[in-house]
PDB file of C-alpha atoms in Angstrom:
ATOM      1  CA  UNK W  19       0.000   0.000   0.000  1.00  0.00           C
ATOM      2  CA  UNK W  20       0.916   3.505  -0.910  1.00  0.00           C
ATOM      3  CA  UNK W  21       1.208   6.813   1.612  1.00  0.00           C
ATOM      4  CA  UNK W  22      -2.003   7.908   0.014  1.00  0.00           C
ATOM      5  CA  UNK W  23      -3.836   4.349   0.338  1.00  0.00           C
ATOM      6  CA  UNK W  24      -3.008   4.308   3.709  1.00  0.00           C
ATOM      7  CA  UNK W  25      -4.032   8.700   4.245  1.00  0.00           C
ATOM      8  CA  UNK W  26      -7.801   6.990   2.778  1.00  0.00           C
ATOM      9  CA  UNK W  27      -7.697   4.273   5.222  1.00  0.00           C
ATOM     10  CA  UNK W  28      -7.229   6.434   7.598  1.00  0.00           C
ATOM     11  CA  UNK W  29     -10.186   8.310   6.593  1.00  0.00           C
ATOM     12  CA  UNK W  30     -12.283   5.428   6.988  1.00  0.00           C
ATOM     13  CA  UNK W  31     -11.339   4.774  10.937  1.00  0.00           C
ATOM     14  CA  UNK W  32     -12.492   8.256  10.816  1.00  0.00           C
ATOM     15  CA  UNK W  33     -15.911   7.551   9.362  1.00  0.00           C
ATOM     16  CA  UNK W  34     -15.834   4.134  11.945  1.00  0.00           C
ATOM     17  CA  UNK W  35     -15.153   6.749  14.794  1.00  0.00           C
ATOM     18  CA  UNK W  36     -17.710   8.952  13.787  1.00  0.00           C
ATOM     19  CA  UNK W  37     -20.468   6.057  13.563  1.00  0.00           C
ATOM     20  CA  UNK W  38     -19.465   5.079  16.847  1.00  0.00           C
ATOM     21  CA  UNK W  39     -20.221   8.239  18.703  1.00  0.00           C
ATOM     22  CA  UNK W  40     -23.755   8.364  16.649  1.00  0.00           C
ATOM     23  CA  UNK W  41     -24.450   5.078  18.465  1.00  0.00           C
ATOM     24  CA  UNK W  42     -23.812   2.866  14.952  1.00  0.00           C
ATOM     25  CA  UNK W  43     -21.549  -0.301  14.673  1.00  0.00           C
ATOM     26  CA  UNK W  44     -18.156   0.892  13.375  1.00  0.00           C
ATOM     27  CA  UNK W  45     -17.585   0.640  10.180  1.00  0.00           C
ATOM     28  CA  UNK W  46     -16.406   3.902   7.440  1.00  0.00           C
ATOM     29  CA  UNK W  47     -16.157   3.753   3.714  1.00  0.00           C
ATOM     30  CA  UNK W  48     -15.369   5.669   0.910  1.00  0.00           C
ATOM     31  CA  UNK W  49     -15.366   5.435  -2.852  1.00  0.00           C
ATOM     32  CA  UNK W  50     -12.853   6.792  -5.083  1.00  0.00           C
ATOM     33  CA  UNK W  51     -13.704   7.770  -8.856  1.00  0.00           C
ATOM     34  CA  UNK W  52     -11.566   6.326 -11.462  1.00  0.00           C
ATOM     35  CA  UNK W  53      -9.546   9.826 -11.493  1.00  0.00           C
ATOM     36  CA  UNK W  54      -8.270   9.373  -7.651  1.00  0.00           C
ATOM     37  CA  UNK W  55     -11.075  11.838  -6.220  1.00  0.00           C
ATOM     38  CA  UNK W  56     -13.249  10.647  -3.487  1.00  0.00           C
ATOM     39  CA  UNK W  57     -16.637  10.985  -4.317  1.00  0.00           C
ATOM     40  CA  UNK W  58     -18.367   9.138  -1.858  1.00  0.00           C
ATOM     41  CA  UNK W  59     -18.005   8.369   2.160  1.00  0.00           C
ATOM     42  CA  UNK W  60     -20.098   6.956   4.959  1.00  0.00           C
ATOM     43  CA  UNK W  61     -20.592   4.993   8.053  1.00  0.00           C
ATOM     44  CA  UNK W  62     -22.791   2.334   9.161  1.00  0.00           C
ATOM     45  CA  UNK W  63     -26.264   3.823   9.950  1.00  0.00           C
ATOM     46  CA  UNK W  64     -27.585   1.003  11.787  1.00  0.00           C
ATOM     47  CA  UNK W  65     -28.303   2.441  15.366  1.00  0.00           C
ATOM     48  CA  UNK W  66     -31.995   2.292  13.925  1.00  0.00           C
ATOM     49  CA  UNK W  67     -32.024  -1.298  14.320  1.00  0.00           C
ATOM     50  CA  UNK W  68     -31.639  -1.464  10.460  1.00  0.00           C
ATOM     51  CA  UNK W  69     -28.519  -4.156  10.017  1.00  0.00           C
ATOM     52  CA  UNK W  70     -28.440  -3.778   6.329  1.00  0.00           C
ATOM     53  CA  UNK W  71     -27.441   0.135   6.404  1.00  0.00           C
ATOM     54  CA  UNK W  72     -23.408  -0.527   5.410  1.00  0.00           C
ATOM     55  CA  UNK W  73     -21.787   2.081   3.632  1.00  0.00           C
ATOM     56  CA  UNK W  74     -20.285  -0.363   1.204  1.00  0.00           C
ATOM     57  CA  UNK W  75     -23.712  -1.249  -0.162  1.00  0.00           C
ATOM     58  CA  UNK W  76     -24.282   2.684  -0.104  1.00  0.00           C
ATOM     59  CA  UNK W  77     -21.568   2.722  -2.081  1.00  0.00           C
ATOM     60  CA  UNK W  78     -22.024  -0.076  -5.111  1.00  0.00           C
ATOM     61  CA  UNK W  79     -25.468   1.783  -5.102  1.00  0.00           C
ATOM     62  CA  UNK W  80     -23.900   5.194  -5.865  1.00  0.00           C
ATOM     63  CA  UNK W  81     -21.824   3.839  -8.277  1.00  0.00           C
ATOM     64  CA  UNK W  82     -24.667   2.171 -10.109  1.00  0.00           C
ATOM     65  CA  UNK W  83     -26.300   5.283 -10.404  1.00  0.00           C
ATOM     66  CA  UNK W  84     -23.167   7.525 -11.364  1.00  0.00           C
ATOM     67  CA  UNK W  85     -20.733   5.757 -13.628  1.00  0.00           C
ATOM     68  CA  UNK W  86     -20.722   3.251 -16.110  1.00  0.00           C
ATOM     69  CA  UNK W  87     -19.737  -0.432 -16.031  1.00  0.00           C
ATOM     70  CA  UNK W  88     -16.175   0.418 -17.280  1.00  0.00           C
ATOM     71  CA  UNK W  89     -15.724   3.923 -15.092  1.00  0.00           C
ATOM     72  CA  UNK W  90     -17.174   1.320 -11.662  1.00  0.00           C
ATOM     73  CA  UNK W  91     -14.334  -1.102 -12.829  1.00  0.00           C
ATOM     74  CA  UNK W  92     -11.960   1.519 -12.584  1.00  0.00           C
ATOM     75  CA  UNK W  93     -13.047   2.651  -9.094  1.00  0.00           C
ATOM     76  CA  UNK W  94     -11.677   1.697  -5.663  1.00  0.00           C
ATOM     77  CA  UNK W  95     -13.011   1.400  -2.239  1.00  0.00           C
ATOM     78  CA  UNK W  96     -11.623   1.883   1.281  1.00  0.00           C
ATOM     79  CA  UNK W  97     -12.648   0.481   4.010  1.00  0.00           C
ATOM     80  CA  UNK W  98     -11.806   0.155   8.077  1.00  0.00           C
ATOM     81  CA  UNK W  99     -13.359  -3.644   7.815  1.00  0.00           C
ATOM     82  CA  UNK W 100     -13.292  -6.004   4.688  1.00  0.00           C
ATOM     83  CA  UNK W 101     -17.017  -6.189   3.301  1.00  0.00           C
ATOM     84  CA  UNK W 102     -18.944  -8.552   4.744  1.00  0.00           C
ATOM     85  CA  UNK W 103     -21.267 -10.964   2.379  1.00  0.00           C
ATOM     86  CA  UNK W 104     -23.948  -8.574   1.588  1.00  0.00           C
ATOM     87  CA  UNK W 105     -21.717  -5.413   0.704  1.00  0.00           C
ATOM     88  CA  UNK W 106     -19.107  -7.896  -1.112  1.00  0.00           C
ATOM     89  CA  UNK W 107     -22.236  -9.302  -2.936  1.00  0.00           C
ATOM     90  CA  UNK W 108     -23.254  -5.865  -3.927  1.00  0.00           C
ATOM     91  CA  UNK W 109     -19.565  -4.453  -4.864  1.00  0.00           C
ATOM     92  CA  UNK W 110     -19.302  -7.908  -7.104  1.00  0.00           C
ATOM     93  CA  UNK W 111     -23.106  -7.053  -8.287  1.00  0.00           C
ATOM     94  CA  UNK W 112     -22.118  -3.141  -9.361  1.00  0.00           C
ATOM     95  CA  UNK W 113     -18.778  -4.089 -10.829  1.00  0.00           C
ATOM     96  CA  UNK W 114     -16.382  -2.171  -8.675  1.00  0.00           C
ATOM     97  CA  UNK W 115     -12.967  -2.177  -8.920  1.00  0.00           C
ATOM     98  CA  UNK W 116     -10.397  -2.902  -5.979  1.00  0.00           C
ATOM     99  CA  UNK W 117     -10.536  -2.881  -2.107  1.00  0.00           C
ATOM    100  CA  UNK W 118      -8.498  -1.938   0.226  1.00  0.00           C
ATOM    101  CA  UNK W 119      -9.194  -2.708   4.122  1.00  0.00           C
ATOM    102  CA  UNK W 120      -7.653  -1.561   7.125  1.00  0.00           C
ATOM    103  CA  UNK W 121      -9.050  -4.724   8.824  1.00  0.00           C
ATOM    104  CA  UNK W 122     -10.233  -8.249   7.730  1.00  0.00           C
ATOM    105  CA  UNK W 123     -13.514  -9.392   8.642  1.00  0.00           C
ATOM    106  CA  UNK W 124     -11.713 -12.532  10.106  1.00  0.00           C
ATOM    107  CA  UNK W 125     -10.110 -10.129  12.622  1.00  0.00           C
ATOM    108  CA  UNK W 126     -13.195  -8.602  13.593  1.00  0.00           C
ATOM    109  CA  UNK W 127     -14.508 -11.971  13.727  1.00  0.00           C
ATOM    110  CA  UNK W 128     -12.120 -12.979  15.973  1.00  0.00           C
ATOM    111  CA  UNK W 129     -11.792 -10.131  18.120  1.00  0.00           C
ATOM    112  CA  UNK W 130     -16.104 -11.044  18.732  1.00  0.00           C
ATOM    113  CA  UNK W 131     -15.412 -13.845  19.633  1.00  0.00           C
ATOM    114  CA  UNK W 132     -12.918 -13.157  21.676  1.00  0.00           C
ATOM    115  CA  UNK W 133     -15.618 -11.378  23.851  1.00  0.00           C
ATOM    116  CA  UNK W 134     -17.917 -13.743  23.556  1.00  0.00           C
ATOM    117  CA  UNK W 135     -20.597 -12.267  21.041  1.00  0.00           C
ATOM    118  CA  UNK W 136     -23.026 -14.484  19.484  1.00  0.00           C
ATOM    119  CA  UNK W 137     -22.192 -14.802  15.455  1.00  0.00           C
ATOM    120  CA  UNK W 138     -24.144 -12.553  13.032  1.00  0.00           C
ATOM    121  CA  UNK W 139     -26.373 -13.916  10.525  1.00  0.00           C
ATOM    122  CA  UNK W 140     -23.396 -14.383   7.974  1.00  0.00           C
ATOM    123  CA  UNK W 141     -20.407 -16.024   7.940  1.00  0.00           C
ATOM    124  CA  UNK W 142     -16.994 -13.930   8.128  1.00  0.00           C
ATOM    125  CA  UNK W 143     -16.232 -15.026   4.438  1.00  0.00           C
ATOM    126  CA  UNK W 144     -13.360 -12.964   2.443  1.00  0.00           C
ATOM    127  CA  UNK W 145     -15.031 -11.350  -0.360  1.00  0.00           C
ATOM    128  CA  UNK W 146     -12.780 -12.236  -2.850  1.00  0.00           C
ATOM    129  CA  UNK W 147     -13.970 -16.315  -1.803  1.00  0.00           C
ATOM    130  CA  UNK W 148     -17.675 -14.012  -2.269  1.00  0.00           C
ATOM    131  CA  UNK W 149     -16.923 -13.137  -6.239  1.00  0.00           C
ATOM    132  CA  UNK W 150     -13.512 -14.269  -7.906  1.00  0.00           C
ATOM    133  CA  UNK W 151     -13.692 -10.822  -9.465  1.00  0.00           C
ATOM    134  CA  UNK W 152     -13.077  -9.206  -6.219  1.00  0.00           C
ATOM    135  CA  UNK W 153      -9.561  -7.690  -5.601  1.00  0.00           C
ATOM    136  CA  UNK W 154      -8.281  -6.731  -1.749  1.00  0.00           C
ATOM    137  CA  UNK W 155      -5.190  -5.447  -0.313  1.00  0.00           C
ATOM    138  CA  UNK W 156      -5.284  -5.388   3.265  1.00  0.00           C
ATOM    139  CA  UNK W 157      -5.077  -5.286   6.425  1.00  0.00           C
ATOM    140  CA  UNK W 158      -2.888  -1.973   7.216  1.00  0.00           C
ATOM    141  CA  UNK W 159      -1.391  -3.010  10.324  1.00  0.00           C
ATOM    142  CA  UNK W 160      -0.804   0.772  11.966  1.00  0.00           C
ATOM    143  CA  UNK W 161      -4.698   1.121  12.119  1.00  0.00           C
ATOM    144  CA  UNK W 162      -5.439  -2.662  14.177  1.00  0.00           C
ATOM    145  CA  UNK W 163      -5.178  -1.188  17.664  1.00  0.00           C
ATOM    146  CA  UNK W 164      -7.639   1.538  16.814  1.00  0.00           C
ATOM    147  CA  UNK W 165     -10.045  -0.311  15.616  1.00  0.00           C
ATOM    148  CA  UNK W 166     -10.181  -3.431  18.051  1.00  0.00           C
ATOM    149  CA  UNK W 167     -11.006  -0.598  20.204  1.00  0.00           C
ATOM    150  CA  UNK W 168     -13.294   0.922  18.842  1.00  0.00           C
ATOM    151  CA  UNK W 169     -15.002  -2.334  18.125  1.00  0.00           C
ATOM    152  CA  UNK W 170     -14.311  -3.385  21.828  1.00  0.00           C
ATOM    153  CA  UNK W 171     -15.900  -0.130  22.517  1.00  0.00           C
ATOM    154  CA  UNK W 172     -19.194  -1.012  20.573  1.00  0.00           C
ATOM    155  CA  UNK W 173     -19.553  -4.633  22.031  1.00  0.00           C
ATOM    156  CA  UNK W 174     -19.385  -2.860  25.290  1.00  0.00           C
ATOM    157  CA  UNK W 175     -21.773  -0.151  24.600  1.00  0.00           C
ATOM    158  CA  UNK W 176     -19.271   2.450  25.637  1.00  0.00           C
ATOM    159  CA  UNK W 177     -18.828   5.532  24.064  1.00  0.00           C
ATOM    160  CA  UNK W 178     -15.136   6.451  22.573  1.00  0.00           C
ATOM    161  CA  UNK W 179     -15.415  10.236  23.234  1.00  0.00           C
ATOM    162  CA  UNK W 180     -13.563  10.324  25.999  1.00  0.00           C
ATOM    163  CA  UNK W 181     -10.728   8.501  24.499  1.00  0.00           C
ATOM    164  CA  UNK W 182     -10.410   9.959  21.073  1.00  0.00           C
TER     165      UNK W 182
END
């Protein structure tokens, strides 16, 4: 990974941070356009109860609407956590180009489990094992700490605002 992958990634711990202190699950991700702007960012919305509001499906949805199959190809997202089924389903679905994670969804996975959380719905499965068209370079080491906490901070139902 490049300085400037790893300044995006960064931005997404943001976005995870933010959702956090709005009471969401966190989890930031952005979309950049085929000419290295970012045209596109967001955080899980799910405080609602709504488990399905993930930015990356945001995103392949965005991208559906904006560019065409050849501009989505050429597009990349970053995330703070690897897509889970549903958002890798919907990235494979739209046709978007690479990802890059700060964090697998095996780590998170683990780091649940570690705490003894029940298992979601869906199984922590890579998304390039979701579509063989799917490209990811990650984790980014510097950002793990971070984001077990943050994560730690979410299973716990404690709020980060102290600490950030």
């Amino acid at each position: 990974m490049t300085e400037d992958d790893l300044d995006l990634l960064h931005r997404t711990v943001e976005l995870a941070t933010q959702a956090l202190k709005q009471g969401n699950s966190p989890y930031g991700s952005l979309l950049v356009d085929p000419f290295g702007a970012v045209v596109f960012e967001d955080h899980n919305r799910d405080a609602d109860g709504d488990l399905t509001k993930h930015p990356e499906f945001a995103i392949a949805k965005y991208a559906i609407e904006n560019y065409s199959a050849s501009e989505r190809a050429a597009c990349t997202v970053y995330t703070s956590t690897e897509h889970c089924a549903m958002c890798a389903g919907a990235h494979a679905w739209a046709g978007l180009g690479k990802i890059y994670c700060a964090t697998t969804g095996g780590q998170t996975a683990a780091w649940y489990a570690k705490w003894g959380a029940e298992s979601g719905p869906l199984n922590p499965i890579s998304a390039d094992k979701i579509s063989p068209n799917i490209s990811i370079e990650g984790p980014a080491s510097r950002f793990e700490e971070v984001l077990y906490e943050l994560h730690r901070w979410f299973y716990l139902g404690q709020s980060p605002n102290k600490a950030l």
